[in-house]
mmCIF file of C-alpha atoms in Angstrom:
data_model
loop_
_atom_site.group_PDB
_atom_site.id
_atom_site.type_symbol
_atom_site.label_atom_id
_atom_site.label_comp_id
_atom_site.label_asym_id
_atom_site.label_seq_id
_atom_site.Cartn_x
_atom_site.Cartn_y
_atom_site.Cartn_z
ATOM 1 C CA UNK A 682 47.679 152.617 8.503
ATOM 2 C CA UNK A 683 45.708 152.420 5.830
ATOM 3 C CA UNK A 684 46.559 152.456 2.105
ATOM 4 C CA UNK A 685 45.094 154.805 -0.504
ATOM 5 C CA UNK A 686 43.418 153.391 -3.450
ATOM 6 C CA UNK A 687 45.689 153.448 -6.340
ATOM 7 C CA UNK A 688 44.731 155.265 -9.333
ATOM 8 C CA UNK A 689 43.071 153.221 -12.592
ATOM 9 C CA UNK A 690 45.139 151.926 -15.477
ATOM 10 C CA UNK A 691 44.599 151.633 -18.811
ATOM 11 C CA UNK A 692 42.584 148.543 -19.370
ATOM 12 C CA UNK A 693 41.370 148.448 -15.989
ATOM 13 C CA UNK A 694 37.623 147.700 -15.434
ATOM 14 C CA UNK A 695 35.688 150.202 -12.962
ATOM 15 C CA UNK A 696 32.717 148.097 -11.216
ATOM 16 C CA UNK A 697 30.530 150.930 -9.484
ATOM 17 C CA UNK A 698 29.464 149.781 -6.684
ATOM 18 C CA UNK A 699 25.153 149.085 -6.199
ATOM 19 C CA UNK A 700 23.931 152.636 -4.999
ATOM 20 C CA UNK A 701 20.538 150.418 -3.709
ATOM 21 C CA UNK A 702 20.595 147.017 -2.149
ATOM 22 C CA UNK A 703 18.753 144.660 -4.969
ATOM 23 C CA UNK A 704 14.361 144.450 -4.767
ATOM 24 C CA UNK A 705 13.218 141.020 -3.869
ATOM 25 C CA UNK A 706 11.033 140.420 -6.584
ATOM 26 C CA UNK A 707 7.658 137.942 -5.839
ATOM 27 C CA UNK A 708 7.803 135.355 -8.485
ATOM 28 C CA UNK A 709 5.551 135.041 -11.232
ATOM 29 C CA UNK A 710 2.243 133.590 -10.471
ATOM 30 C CA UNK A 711 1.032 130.880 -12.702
ATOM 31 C CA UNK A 712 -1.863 132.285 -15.063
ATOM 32 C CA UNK A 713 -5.336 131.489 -13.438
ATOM 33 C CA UNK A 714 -7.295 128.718 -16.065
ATOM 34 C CA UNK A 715 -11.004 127.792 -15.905
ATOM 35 C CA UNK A 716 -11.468 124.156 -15.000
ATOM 36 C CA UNK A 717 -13.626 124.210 -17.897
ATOM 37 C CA UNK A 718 -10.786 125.538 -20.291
ATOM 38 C CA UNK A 719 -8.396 123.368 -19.011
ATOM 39 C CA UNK A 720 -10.514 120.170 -19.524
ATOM 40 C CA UNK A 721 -10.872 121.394 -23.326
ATOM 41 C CA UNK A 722 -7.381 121.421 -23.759
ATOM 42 C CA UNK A 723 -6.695 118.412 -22.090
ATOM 43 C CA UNK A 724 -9.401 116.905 -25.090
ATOM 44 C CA UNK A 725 -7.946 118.873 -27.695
ATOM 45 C CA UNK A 726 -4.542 117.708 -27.087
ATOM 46 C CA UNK A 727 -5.780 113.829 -26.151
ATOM 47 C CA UNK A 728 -7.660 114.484 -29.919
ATOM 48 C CA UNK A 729 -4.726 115.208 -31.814
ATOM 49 C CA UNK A 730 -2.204 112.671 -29.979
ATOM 50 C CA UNK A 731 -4.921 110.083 -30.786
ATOM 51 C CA UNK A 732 -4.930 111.206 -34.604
ATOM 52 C CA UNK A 733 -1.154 110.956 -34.740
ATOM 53 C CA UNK A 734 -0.744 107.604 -33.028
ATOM 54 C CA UNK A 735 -3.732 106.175 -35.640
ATOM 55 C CA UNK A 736 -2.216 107.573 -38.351
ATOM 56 C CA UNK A 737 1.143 106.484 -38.133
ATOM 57 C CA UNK A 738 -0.064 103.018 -36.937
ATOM 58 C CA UNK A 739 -1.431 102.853 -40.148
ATOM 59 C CA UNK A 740 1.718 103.921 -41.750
ATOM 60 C CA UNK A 741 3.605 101.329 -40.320
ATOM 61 C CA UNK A 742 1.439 98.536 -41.143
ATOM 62 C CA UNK A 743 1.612 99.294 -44.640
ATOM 63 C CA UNK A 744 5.668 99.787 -44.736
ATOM 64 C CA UNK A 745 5.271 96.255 -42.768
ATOM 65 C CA UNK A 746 3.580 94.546 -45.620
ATOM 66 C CA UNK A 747 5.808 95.784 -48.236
ATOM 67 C CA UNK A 748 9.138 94.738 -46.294
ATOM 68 C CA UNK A 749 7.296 91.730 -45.846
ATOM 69 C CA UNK A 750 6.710 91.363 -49.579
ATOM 70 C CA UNK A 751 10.336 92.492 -50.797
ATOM 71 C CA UNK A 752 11.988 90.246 -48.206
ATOM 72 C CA UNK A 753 9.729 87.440 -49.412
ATOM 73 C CA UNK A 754 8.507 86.794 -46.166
ATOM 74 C CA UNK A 755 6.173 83.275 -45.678
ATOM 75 C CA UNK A 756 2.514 83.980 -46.376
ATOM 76 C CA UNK A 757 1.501 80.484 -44.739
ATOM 77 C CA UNK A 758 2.868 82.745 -41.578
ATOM 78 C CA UNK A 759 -0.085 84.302 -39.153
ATOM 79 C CA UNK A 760 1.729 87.371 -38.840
ATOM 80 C CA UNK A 761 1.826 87.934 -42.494
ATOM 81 C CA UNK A 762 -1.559 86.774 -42.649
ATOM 82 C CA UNK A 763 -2.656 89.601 -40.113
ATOM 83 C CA UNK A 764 -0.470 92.537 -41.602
ATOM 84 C CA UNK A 765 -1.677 91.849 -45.174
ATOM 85 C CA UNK A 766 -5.256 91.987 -44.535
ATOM 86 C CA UNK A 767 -4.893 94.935 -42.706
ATOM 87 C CA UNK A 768 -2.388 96.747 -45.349
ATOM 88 C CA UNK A 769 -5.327 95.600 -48.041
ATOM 89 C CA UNK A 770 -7.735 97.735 -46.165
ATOM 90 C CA UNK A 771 -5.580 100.516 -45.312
ATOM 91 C CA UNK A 772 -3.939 100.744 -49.130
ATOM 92 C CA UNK A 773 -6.773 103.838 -49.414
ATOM 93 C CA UNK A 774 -7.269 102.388 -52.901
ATOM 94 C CA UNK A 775 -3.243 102.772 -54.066
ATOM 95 C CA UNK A 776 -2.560 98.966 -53.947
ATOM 96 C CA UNK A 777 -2.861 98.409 -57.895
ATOM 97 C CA UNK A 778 -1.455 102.055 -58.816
ATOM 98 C CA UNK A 779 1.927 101.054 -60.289
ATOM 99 C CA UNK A 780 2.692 97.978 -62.586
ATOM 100 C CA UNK A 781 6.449 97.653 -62.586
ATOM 101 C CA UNK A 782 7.964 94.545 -63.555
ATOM 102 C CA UNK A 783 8.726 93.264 -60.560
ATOM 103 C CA UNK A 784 5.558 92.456 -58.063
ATOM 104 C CA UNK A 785 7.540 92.841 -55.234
ATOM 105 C CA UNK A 786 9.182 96.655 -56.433
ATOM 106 C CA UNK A 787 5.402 97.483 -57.171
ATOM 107 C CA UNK A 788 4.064 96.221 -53.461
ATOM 108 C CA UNK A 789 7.038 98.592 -52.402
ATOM 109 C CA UNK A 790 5.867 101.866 -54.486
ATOM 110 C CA UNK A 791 2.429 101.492 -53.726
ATOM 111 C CA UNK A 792 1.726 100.558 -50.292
ATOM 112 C CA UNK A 793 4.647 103.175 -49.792
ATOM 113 C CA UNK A 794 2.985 105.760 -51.165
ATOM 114 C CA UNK A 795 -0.080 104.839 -49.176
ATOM 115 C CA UNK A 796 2.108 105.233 -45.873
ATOM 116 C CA UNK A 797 2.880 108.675 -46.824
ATOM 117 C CA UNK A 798 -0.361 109.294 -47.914
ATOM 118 C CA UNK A 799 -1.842 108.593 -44.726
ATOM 119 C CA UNK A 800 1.474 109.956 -42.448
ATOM 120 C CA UNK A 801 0.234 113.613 -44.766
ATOM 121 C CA UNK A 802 -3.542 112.591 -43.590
ATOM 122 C CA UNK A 803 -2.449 112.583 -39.753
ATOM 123 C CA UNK A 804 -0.727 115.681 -39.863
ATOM 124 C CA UNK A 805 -3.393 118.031 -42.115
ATOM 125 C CA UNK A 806 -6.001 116.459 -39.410
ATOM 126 C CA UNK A 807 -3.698 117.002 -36.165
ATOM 127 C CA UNK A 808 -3.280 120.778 -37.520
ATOM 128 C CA UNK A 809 -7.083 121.305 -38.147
ATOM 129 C CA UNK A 810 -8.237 119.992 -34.890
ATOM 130 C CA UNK A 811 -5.131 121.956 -33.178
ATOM 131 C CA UNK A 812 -6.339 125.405 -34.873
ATOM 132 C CA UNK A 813 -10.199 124.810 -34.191
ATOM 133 C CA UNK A 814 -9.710 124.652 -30.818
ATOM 134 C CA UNK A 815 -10.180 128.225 -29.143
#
């Protein structure tokens, strides 16, 4: 003995039942690249990383130097020795921008400014070589 299906009641929810069983759909196929298009993407993208890395590379030796120089870290020390030659050729020029009245404060606004300066380089370059590419 069966029962009969009771009528709905307010606030009931009706699920219809699937008229079809569901399609078993293939899955995507991955697009189909040229070896020769993948390999200049692969350079493209090994361009820009490089760019990046360089840039901010530079960045930090010059924020290096200046901590160095506000911490008043031991210039008889090789490490200083190394990080200030290199922050003297990376200062693009901004080393002697600012006289405050402190020489430490003025080490910290200009080879700062230089780190930003070339952080903004490594991005406008990054973006150009990104949008050349095809």
């Amino acid at each position: 003995m069966t029962e009969s299906p009771k009528p709905p009641e307010p606030g009931d929810r009706l699920v219809a039942a699937p008229l079809e069983p569901p399609h078993r759909h293939r899955p995507a196929r991955p697009a189909q690249v040229s070896p020769a298009r993948s390999a200049w993407g692969t350079t493209v993208t090994f361009l820009v990383w490089a760019v990046r890395v360089a840039t901010r590379l530079a960045a930090l030796v010059l924020v290096l130097y200046a901590v160095f120089t506000v911490f008043k870290a031991n210039p008889a020390n090789v490490w200083y020795q190394f990080v200030e030659s290199l922050a003297g050729w990376l200062s693009l020029g901004l080393a002697n921008l600012f006289q405050l009245a402190d020489v430490r404060w003025t080490t910290l606004v200009d080879y700062g400014l230089a780190a930003i300066v070339w952080l903004i380089i490594g991005s406008v370059v990054a973006s150009l070589i990104r949008r050349a590419s095809p």
